[in-house]
Amino acid sequence: MSDQFVSSRTWAGFCAMGLGMFMAILDIQVVTTSLPEIRSALDIPPDQMSWVQTAYLIAEVISIPLTGWLTRMLTMRGLFTIAVAIFTTASVGCAASTGFASLTTWRVLQGFAGGTLIPLVFSAVFLLFPKNVEPVATTIAGVLAVLAPTLGPVVGGWITQTYSWHWLFLINVVPGLAAGLVGLFCLPRDHSNFGLARAFDWIALVSIALCLAALEIGLKEAPHRGWLSPSVFAVFALCVASGGLFISRTSRASEPIVDLSALLDRRLVVGCTLSFLTGIGLYGSVYLMPVFLSFVRGHGALRIGEIMLVTGVAQLVTAPLVIRAERRINAVVLTVIGFILFGLGLGLSAFQPRDADFDEMFWPQVVRGIAIMLCLLPPTRVALGHLPPERVPNASSLFNLMRNLGGAIGLALIDTVIWTRAPEHSRILLARLMRGDLDAARAIGIPETFLSGPLPSPDSPMVQAYVRPLLERAGLAAATNETWAMIASFVLLGPIILILSGLGRETASITKS
């Protein structure tokens, strides 16, 4: 392949891979908006409803680190075609489900297939394109990866209101068929290595599956049951024990299913750390905005999606600028700028008032939309751009796994802060109300007309019925602001880590030489 020319066939194959990844990421968000409708239609108990999502996420996080091994065995073309076929078939199965068990089973298949599509696309950037085209391909992959969570709520809300929950899954069929066929005919035809299957380490597979599944379940349950509760402690203990067994097995294997020796590369380790922090900020912000807009502002899924489109528009506008910047500015410098901007955009939301809406959320979203592209694209080059082709698939799996784990841990911390701090804020406001504090009454949203005369007794049942929801919303708004500040502080660790790593000086000296 010429350093200056990439065939239209290669671009078609890569775009098909990008479409598959976009479907897999979008599927998580569009389903979230319709969980109540799905629960009602299939008569799912309320306490089991979240498992429709958790099953997908657990399967996804297990498959991501296996993508490198599967690529070596099946080739990039073979794995992509099989994964898209399974994902599309499982989508039809989800739409045809008649109960909780069948829906969860199909969601596991969906998640496992979808999880391989994400690192596959980022591997393809460095396997299919010459150096001068890599920034364009990275930008396309990055835009699709971050645009899907942004568009998810509005797409899911529109589909639910216009059609039925079944179409949340059926919309995957036509794109899935198209992506699979284009990928089959346009991606490079390499030789499969089925000999790897004969030496497959099933004990390592079971141990990594147990480790990551236990971690996901523990993070899901910890905010509600308590981080030190016996059940959560047992799940985390299983995670540590199975993780230790996995490390022991793979470190001695000649053909490990996940090559952990890649983590001896300092640039990859720094890149994985940055990917972890990006996951906290990206998934945390996409989660926090619907929580605030739904529970505090009372908006529906469609309106929430419309407000969150600001981030997506900012990403699209920024993408071509990032391509140009990557050709002129050191990737480490761009990454430092991106993480500082991302932390600023998250921190701005920590000061939003209880009645914040589109106008108050506009500029923080713009800043975050610009920053996300700088936090995703240049760090990918920092982590993977220097590796030889045979090491890229495995390294890409680890890099993308860390972003998902960052999101999972970030969401668990967010839930812990919100659901422990919100009642505390409500109690403080109630105590102030009991003392006749007019500022507290205004803070929770009691109309001024009620405050002009003598305040009624807070002990009155009618007053309590009216005030309790106001207190709960005000407490949740205050806790949400604290959570924005928390994830901003995590993201701002990125520039510090990069500066201390010394990678900026290394890349600068390489460029000069």
Coordinates of C-alpha atoms in Angstrom, one line a residue:
M1 CA 0.0 0.0 0.0
S2 CA 1.4 3.4 -1.0
D3 CA 2.1 5.9 1.7
Q4 CA -0.1 8.4 -0.1
F5 CA -3.0 6.3 -1.4
V6 CA -5.7 4.3 0.3
S7 CA -8.0 2.4 -1.9
S8 CA -11.8 3.0 -1.8
R9 CA -12.2 -0.7 -1.0
T10 CA -10.1 -0.2 2.2
W11 CA -12.1 2.8 3.2
A12 CA -15.4 1.0 2.6
G13 CA -14.3 -1.9 4.8
F14 CA -13.2 0.5 7.5
C15 CA -16.4 2.4 7.4
A16 CA -18.3 -0.9 7.7
M17 CA -16.3 -1.6 10.8
G18 CA -17.1 1.8 12.2
L19 CA -20.8 1.3 11.5
G20 CA -20.7 -2.0 13.5
M21 CA -19.0 -0.3 16.4
F22 CA -21.5 2.6 16.3
M23 CA -24.4 0.1 16.5
A24 CA -22.9 -1.8 19.4
I25 CA -22.3 1.4 21.5
L26 CA -25.6 3.0 20.5
D27 CA -27.5 -0.2 21.6
I28 CA -26.6 0.4 25.2
Q29 CA -28.0 3.9 25.3
V30 CA -31.2 3.5 23.3
V31 CA -32.3 0.6 25.5
T32 CA -31.8 2.6 28.7
T33 CA -34.5 5.1 27.8
S34 CA -37.1 2.3 27.3
L35 CA -36.4 0.0 30.3
P36 CA -39.7 0.9 31.9
E37 CA -41.7 -0.1 28.8
I38 CA -39.7 -3.3 28.3
R39 CA -40.2 -4.2 32.0
S40 CA -44.0 -3.6 31.7
A41 CA -44.3 -5.5 28.4
L42 CA -42.4 -8.6 29.6
D43 CA -43.6 -8.5 33.2
I44 CA -40.1 -8.2 34.6
P45 CA -39.8 -7.6 38.4
P46 CA -38.6 -4.1 39.1
D47 CA -35.5 -5.3 41.0
Q48 CA -34.4 -7.3 38.0
M49 CA -34.9 -4.6 35.3
S50 CA -31.4 -3.3 35.4
W51 CA -30.0 -6.7 34.5
V52 CA -31.2 -6.1 30.9
Q53 CA -28.3 -3.6 30.7
T54 CA -25.9 -5.3 33.2
A55 CA -26.0 -8.6 31.2
Y56 CA -24.9 -6.7 28.1
L57 CA -22.1 -4.8 29.8
I58 CA -20.7 -7.8 31.6
A59 CA -20.5 -9.8 28.3
E60 CA -19.0 -6.8 26.6
V61 CA -16.3 -6.2 29.2
I62 CA -15.3 -9.9 29.0
S63 CA -15.0 -10.0 25.2
I64 CA -12.9 -6.9 24.9
P65 CA -9.7 -8.3 26.2
L66 CA -10.2 -11.5 24.2
T67 CA -10.3 -9.5 20.9
G68 CA -6.6 -9.7 20.3
W69 CA -6.5 -13.5 20.6
L70 CA -9.6 -13.9 18.5
T71 CA -8.1 -11.6 15.8
R72 CA -4.9 -13.7 15.7
M73 CA -7.0 -16.8 15.2
L74 CA -9.8 -15.6 12.9
T75 CA -8.2 -12.6 11.3
M76 CA -9.6 -9.1 11.4
R77 CA -12.0 -9.7 8.5
G78 CA -13.2 -13.0 9.9
L79 CA -13.8 -11.8 13.4
F80 CA -15.6 -8.7 12.3
T81 CA -17.9 -10.6 10.0
I82 CA -18.7 -13.2 12.6
A83 CA -19.2 -10.6 15.4
V84 CA -21.6 -8.5 13.3
A85 CA -23.6 -11.6 12.3
I86 CA -23.9 -12.7 15.9
F87 CA -24.8 -9.1 17.0
T88 CA -27.5 -8.8 14.3
T89 CA -29.0 -12.2 15.0
A90 CA -29.0 -11.5 18.8
S91 CA -30.8 -8.2 18.1
V92 CA -33.6 -10.0 16.3
G93 CA -33.7 -12.4 19.3
C94 CA -34.0 -9.5 21.7
A95 CA -37.0 -8.1 19.8
A96 CA -38.7 -11.5 19.7
S97 CA -38.1 -12.2 23.4
T98 CA -41.2 -13.1 25.5
G99 CA -39.7 -13.0 29.0
F100 CA -36.8 -11.9 31.2
A101 CA -34.8 -15.1 30.7
S102 CA -34.8 -15.1 26.9
L103 CA -34.2 -11.3 26.7
T104 CA -31.2 -11.6 29.1
T105 CA -29.7 -14.5 27.1
W106 CA -29.9 -12.6 23.8
R107 CA -28.4 -9.5 25.5
V108 CA -25.4 -11.6 26.7
L109 CA -24.8 -12.7 23.1
Q110 CA -25.2 -9.1 21.9
G111 CA -22.8 -7.8 24.4
F112 CA -20.1 -10.4 23.7
A113 CA -20.2 -9.7 20.0
G114 CA -20.5 -6.0 20.4
G115 CA -17.5 -5.9 22.7
T116 CA -15.1 -7.2 20.1
L117 CA -16.2 -4.5 17.6
I118 CA -14.8 -1.6 19.6
P119 CA -11.1 -2.6 19.8
L120 CA -11.3 -4.1 16.3
V121 CA -12.0 -0.6 14.8
F122 CA -9.1 1.0 16.7
S123 CA -6.8 -1.8 15.7
A124 CA -7.8 -1.3 12.0
V125 CA -6.7 2.3 12.2
F126 CA -3.0 1.2 12.5
L127 CA -3.3 -2.0 10.4
L128 CA -5.1 -0.6 7.4
F129 CA -3.7 2.9 6.9
P130 CA -0.3 4.5 6.4
K131 CA 1.0 7.1 8.9
N132 CA -0.2 10.1 7.0
V133 CA -3.8 8.8 6.9
E134 CA -4.0 7.5 10.5
P135 CA -5.3 10.8 12.0
V136 CA -8.3 10.8 9.6
A137 CA -9.1 7.2 10.4
T138 CA -8.6 7.7 14.2
T139 CA -11.0 10.7 14.0
I140 CA -13.7 8.8 12.2
A141 CA -13.5 6.0 14.8
G142 CA -13.4 8.5 17.7
V143 CA -16.4 10.5 16.5
L144 CA -18.4 7.3 16.1
A145 CA -17.4 6.1 19.5
V146 CA -18.4 9.3 21.4
L147 CA -21.3 10.3 19.2
A148 CA -23.2 7.1 19.9
P149 CA -23.7 7.7 23.7
T150 CA -24.7 11.3 22.9
L151 CA -27.3 10.3 20.3
G152 CA -28.6 7.3 22.2
P153 CA -31.1 9.0 24.5
V154 CA -32.8 11.1 21.7
V155 CA -32.9 8.1 19.3
G156 CA -34.2 5.8 22.0
G157 CA -36.8 8.3 23.2
W158 CA -38.0 9.0 19.6
I159 CA -38.3 5.3 18.8
T160 CA -40.2 4.5 22.0
Q161 CA -42.6 7.4 21.5
T162 CA -43.1 6.7 17.8
Y163 CA -43.1 2.9 17.5
S164 CA -42.5 0.3 20.2
W165 CA -39.6 -1.0 22.2
H166 CA -39.0 -3.9 19.7
W167 CA -37.6 -1.4 17.2
L168 CA -34.8 -0.5 19.6
F169 CA -33.3 -3.9 18.5
L170 CA -34.8 -4.2 15.0
I171 CA -33.0 -1.0 13.8
N172 CA -29.8 -3.0 14.0
V173 CA -30.8 -5.5 11.3
V174 CA -30.3 -3.5 8.1
P175 CA -27.1 -1.8 9.2
G176 CA -25.8 -5.1 10.5
L177 CA -26.4 -6.9 7.3
A178 CA -24.9 -4.1 5.3
A179 CA -21.8 -3.8 7.5
G180 CA -21.2 -7.5 7.5
L181 CA -21.4 -7.9 3.7
V182 CA -19.2 -4.9 3.0
G183 CA -16.7 -6.0 5.6
L184 CA -16.7 -9.5 4.1
F185 CA -15.9 -8.3 0.6
C186 CA -13.7 -5.3 1.3
L187 CA -11.5 -6.1 4.3
P188 CA -8.1 -7.7 3.7
R189 CA -8.1 -11.5 3.3
D190 CA -5.5 -12.8 5.7
H191 CA -4.8 -16.4 6.7
S192 CA -6.6 -17.8 9.8
N193 CA -4.7 -19.6 12.5
F194 CA -7.0 -22.1 13.9
G195 CA -4.1 -23.9 15.5
L196 CA -4.4 -21.4 18.3
A197 CA -7.7 -23.0 19.3
R198 CA -6.0 -26.3 20.1
A199 CA -3.8 -24.7 22.7
F200 CA -6.7 -22.6 24.1
D201 CA -6.5 -22.1 27.8
W202 CA -10.0 -22.6 29.1
I203 CA -9.0 -22.1 32.7
A204 CA -7.6 -18.7 31.8
L205 CA -10.9 -17.9 30.0
V206 CA -13.1 -18.9 32.9
S207 CA -10.8 -17.0 35.4
I208 CA -10.9 -13.7 33.4
A209 CA -14.6 -14.0 32.8
L210 CA -15.2 -14.6 36.5
C211 CA -12.9 -11.7 37.4
L212 CA -14.5 -9.1 35.1
A213 CA -18.1 -10.3 35.8
A214 CA -17.5 -10.2 39.5
L215 CA -16.0 -6.7 39.2
E216 CA -19.0 -5.4 37.2
I217 CA -21.5 -7.0 39.6
G218 CA -19.7 -5.7 42.7
L219 CA -19.5 -2.2 41.2
K220 CA -23.3 -2.4 40.4
E221 CA -24.3 -3.6 43.9
A222 CA -21.8 -1.7 46.1
P223 CA -23.6 1.7 46.0
H224 CA -26.9 0.2 47.2
R225 CA -25.7 -2.7 49.5
G226 CA -22.7 -0.9 50.9
W227 CA -19.0 -1.3 49.8
L228 CA -18.2 -3.3 52.9
S229 CA -21.3 -5.4 53.0
P230 CA -20.6 -9.2 53.2
S231 CA -22.1 -9.9 49.7
V232 CA -20.2 -7.2 48.0
F233 CA -17.0 -8.1 49.8
A234 CA -17.4 -11.8 48.7
V235 CA -17.9 -10.7 45.1
F236 CA -14.8 -8.5 45.1
A237 CA -12.8 -11.3 46.8
L238 CA -13.9 -13.6 43.9
C239 CA -12.7 -10.9 41.5
V240 CA -9.3 -10.7 43.1
A241 CA -8.8 -14.5 43.4
S242 CA -9.9 -15.2 39.8
G243 CA -7.8 -12.3 38.5
G244 CA -4.8 -13.7 40.3
L245 CA -5.3 -17.1 38.7
F246 CA -5.7 -15.5 35.3
I247 CA -2.4 -13.5 35.7
S248 CA -0.6 -16.7 36.9
R249 CA -1.9 -18.7 33.9
T250 CA -1.2 -16.2 31.2
S251 CA 2.2 -15.2 32.4
R252 CA 3.4 -18.8 31.8
A253 CA 1.5 -19.5 28.6
S254 CA 3.3 -19.6 25.2
E255 CA 0.1 -18.3 23.4
P256 CA -1.8 -16.4 26.1
I257 CA -5.4 -15.3 25.3
V258 CA -4.4 -11.8 26.6
D259 CA -0.8 -10.9 26.3
L260 CA -0.1 -9.0 29.6
S261 CA 3.5 -8.5 28.6
A262 CA 2.3 -5.6 26.5
L263 CA 1.9 -3.6 29.7
L264 CA 5.7 -3.5 30.0
D265 CA 5.5 -0.8 27.3
R266 CA 5.5 2.5 29.2
R267 CA 3.6 4.4 26.5
L268 CA 0.8 1.8 26.4
V269 CA 0.6 1.9 30.2
V270 CA 0.2 5.7 30.2
G271 CA -2.3 5.5 27.4
C272 CA -4.3 2.9 29.3
T273 CA -4.3 5.1 32.3
L274 CA -5.6 8.0 30.3
S275 CA -8.2 5.8 28.7
F276 CA -9.4 4.8 32.2
L277 CA -9.7 8.5 33.2
T278 CA -11.5 9.2 29.9
G279 CA -14.0 6.5 30.7
I280 CA -14.8 8.0 34.1
G281 CA -15.4 11.4 32.5
L282 CA -17.2 10.3 29.4
Y283 CA -19.5 7.7 30.8
G284 CA -20.0 9.7 34.0
S285 CA -21.1 12.8 32.1
V286 CA -23.5 10.8 29.9
Y287 CA -25.0 9.3 33.0
L288 CA -25.2 12.4 35.2
M289 CA -27.0 14.6 32.7
P290 CA -30.1 12.3 32.3
V291 CA -30.2 11.7 36.1
F292 CA -30.4 15.5 36.7
L293 CA -32.7 16.3 33.8
S294 CA -35.1 13.4 34.6
F295 CA -35.3 13.4 38.4
V296 CA -34.7 17.1 39.1
R297 CA -36.1 18.8 36.1
G298 CA -38.7 16.2 35.2
H299 CA -37.8 15.9 31.5
G300 CA -38.7 12.9 29.3
A301 CA -36.2 10.8 27.3
L302 CA -36.7 12.8 24.1
R303 CA -36.2 16.2 25.6
I304 CA -33.1 14.9 27.5
G305 CA -31.7 13.7 24.2
E306 CA -32.3 17.0 22.5
I307 CA -30.5 18.9 25.3
M308 CA -27.5 16.4 25.1
L309 CA -27.2 16.9 21.4
V310 CA -25.1 19.9 22.1
T311 CA -22.1 17.7 23.0
G312 CA -22.5 15.7 19.8
V313 CA -22.6 18.8 17.6
A314 CA -19.5 20.2 19.4
Q315 CA -17.7 16.8 18.7
L316 CA -18.6 16.9 15.0
V317 CA -17.4 20.5 14.6
T318 CA -14.2 19.8 16.4
A319 CA -13.3 16.6 14.6
P320 CA -11.7 18.1 11.4
L321 CA -9.9 20.6 13.6
V322 CA -8.3 17.8 15.6
I323 CA -7.2 16.1 12.4
R324 CA -5.3 19.2 11.3
A325 CA -3.9 19.8 14.8
E326 CA -2.6 16.2 15.0
R327 CA -0.5 16.8 11.9
R328 CA 1.2 19.9 13.4
I329 CA 1.2 19.5 17.2
N330 CA 2.7 16.8 19.4
A331 CA 0.1 14.2 20.5
V332 CA 1.2 14.5 24.1
V333 CA 0.6 18.3 24.0
L334 CA -2.8 17.8 22.5
T335 CA -3.7 15.3 25.1
V336 CA -2.7 17.6 28.0
I337 CA -4.8 20.4 26.5
G338 CA -7.7 17.9 26.0
F339 CA -7.7 16.7 29.6
I340 CA -7.5 20.2 31.0
L341 CA -10.4 21.3 28.9
F342 CA -12.4 18.1 29.8
G343 CA -11.8 18.7 33.5
L344 CA -12.9 22.4 33.1
G345 CA -16.1 21.3 31.2
L346 CA -17.0 18.8 33.9
G347 CA -16.1 21.3 36.7
L348 CA -18.4 24.0 35.2
S349 CA -21.4 21.7 35.7
A350 CA -20.5 21.4 39.4
F351 CA -22.0 24.9 39.9
Q352 CA -25.3 24.5 38.1
P353 CA -28.4 25.7 40.0
R354 CA -31.4 23.4 40.8
D355 CA -33.4 24.9 37.9
A356 CA -30.6 24.5 35.4
D357 CA -31.7 23.6 31.9
F358 CA -30.6 24.0 28.3
D359 CA -29.1 27.5 28.6
E360 CA -27.1 26.7 31.8
M361 CA -25.8 23.4 30.3
F362 CA -24.9 24.8 26.9
W363 CA -21.3 26.0 27.4
P364 CA -20.2 23.2 29.7
Q365 CA -21.4 20.7 27.0
V366 CA -19.5 22.7 24.3
V367 CA -16.3 22.6 26.3
R368 CA -16.7 18.9 27.0
G369 CA -17.6 18.1 23.3
I370 CA -14.3 19.9 22.2
A371 CA -12.3 18.2 24.9
I372 CA -13.6 14.6 24.4
M373 CA -12.1 14.5 20.9
L374 CA -8.7 15.6 22.3
C375 CA -9.0 13.0 25.1
L376 CA -9.8 10.1 22.8
L377 CA -7.8 10.6 19.5
P378 CA -4.3 11.8 20.5
P379 CA -4.1 9.3 23.5
T380 CA -4.9 6.5 21.0
R381 CA -1.8 7.5 19.0
V382 CA 0.3 7.8 22.2
A383 CA -0.7 4.3 23.3
L384 CA -0.8 2.4 20.0
G385 CA 0.9 4.5 17.3
H386 CA 4.5 3.2 17.9
L387 CA 3.7 -0.5 18.1
P388 CA 4.4 -3.0 15.3
P389 CA 1.3 -4.4 13.5
E390 CA 1.3 -7.8 15.2
R391 CA 1.1 -6.2 18.7
V392 CA -1.7 -3.7 17.9
P393 CA -4.8 -6.0 18.3
N394 CA -3.8 -7.1 21.8
A395 CA -2.8 -3.6 22.9
S396 CA -6.0 -2.1 21.4
S397 CA -8.0 -4.6 23.5
L398 CA -6.3 -3.5 26.7
F399 CA -6.6 0.2 25.8
N400 CA -10.3 -0.1 25.2
L401 CA -10.9 -2.4 28.2
M402 CA -9.5 0.3 30.5
R403 CA -12.0 2.9 29.1
N404 CA -14.9 0.6 29.9
L405 CA -13.5 -0.3 33.3
G406 CA -13.1 3.4 34.0
G407 CA -16.7 4.0 33.1
A408 CA -17.9 1.1 35.3
I409 CA -15.9 2.2 38.4
G410 CA -16.9 5.8 37.7
L411 CA -20.6 5.0 37.6
A412 CA -20.3 3.0 40.9
L413 CA -18.6 6.0 42.6
I414 CA -21.2 8.4 41.1
D415 CA -24.1 6.3 42.4
T416 CA -22.4 6.0 45.9
V417 CA -22.0 9.8 46.1
I418 CA -25.5 10.6 44.8
W419 CA -27.5 8.2 46.9
T420 CA -25.6 8.8 50.1
R421 CA -25.2 12.6 49.8
A422 CA -28.6 13.5 48.4
P423 CA -30.5 12.4 51.6
E424 CA -28.0 14.3 53.7
H425 CA -28.5 17.5 51.7
S426 CA -32.2 17.1 52.0
R427 CA -32.0 16.7 55.8
I428 CA -29.9 19.8 56.1
L429 CA -32.4 21.8 54.1
L430 CA -35.3 20.4 56.2
A431 CA -33.6 21.5 59.4
R432 CA -33.1 25.0 58.0
L433 CA -36.8 25.1 57.0
M434 CA -37.8 24.0 60.5
R435 CA -36.0 27.1 61.8
G436 CA -37.9 29.3 59.4
D437 CA -35.0 30.0 57.0
L438 CA -36.4 31.8 54.0
D439 CA -33.2 31.2 51.9
A440 CA -33.7 27.5 52.3
A441 CA -37.3 27.8 51.2
R442 CA -36.2 29.6 48.1
A443 CA -33.4 27.1 47.5
I444 CA -35.8 24.2 47.2
G445 CA -38.2 26.1 45.0
I446 CA -41.1 27.2 47.2
P447 CA -42.8 30.1 45.3
E448 CA -42.3 33.6 46.6
T449 CA -46.1 34.1 47.1
F450 CA -46.0 31.5 49.8
L451 CA -43.1 33.2 51.6
S452 CA -44.7 36.7 51.8
G453 CA -46.9 35.9 54.7
P454 CA -46.5 33.8 57.8
L455 CA -45.0 30.3 57.1
P456 CA -47.4 27.4 57.8
S457 CA -46.2 24.8 60.2
P458 CA -43.7 22.3 58.7
D459 CA -45.5 19.6 60.8
S460 CA -48.7 19.9 58.7
P461 CA -49.3 16.8 56.6
M462 CA -50.3 18.9 53.6
V463 CA -47.0 20.9 53.9
Q464 CA -45.0 17.7 54.2
A465 CA -46.6 16.2 51.1
Y466 CA -45.8 19.4 49.1
V467 CA -42.3 20.0 50.5
R468 CA -40.9 16.5 50.5
P469 CA -40.5 16.2 46.7
L470 CA -39.0 19.7 46.6
L471 CA -36.5 18.7 49.3
E472 CA -35.6 15.5 47.4
R473 CA -35.0 17.3 44.2
A474 CA -32.9 20.0 45.8
G475 CA -30.9 17.4 47.7
L476 CA -30.3 15.4 44.5
A477 CA -29.3 18.6 42.6
A478 CA -26.7 19.4 45.3
A479 CA -25.3 15.8 45.3
T480 CA -25.1 15.9 41.5
N481 CA -23.0 19.0 41.7
E482 CA -20.6 17.3 44.1
T483 CA -20.4 14.3 41.7
W484 CA -19.5 16.6 38.8
A485 CA -16.7 18.0 40.9
M486 CA -15.5 14.5 41.8
I487 CA -15.2 13.2 38.2
A488 CA -13.6 16.5 37.1
S489 CA -10.9 15.9 39.7
F490 CA -10.3 12.4 38.3
V491 CA -10.0 13.7 34.8
L492 CA -7.5 16.5 35.8
L493 CA -5.1 13.7 37.0
G494 CA -4.5 13.1 33.3
P495 CA -2.2 16.1 32.6
I496 CA -0.3 15.4 35.8
I497 CA 0.3 11.8 34.8
L498 CA 1.4 12.8 31.3
I499 CA 3.8 15.5 32.5
L500 CA 5.3 13.2 35.1
S501 CA 5.7 10.3 32.6
G502 CA 8.1 12.3 30.5
L503 CA 6.5 11.1 27.3
G504 CA 6.3 14.7 26.0
R505 CA 10.1 15.0 26.0
E506 CA 10.6 11.6 24.4
T507 CA 8.2 12.3 21.5
A508 CA 9.7 15.7 21.0
S509 CA 13.2 14.3 20.7
I510 CA 12.0 11.6 18.3
T511 CA 10.3 14.3 16.1
K512 CA 13.6 16.3 16.0
S513 CA 15.6 13.3 15.1

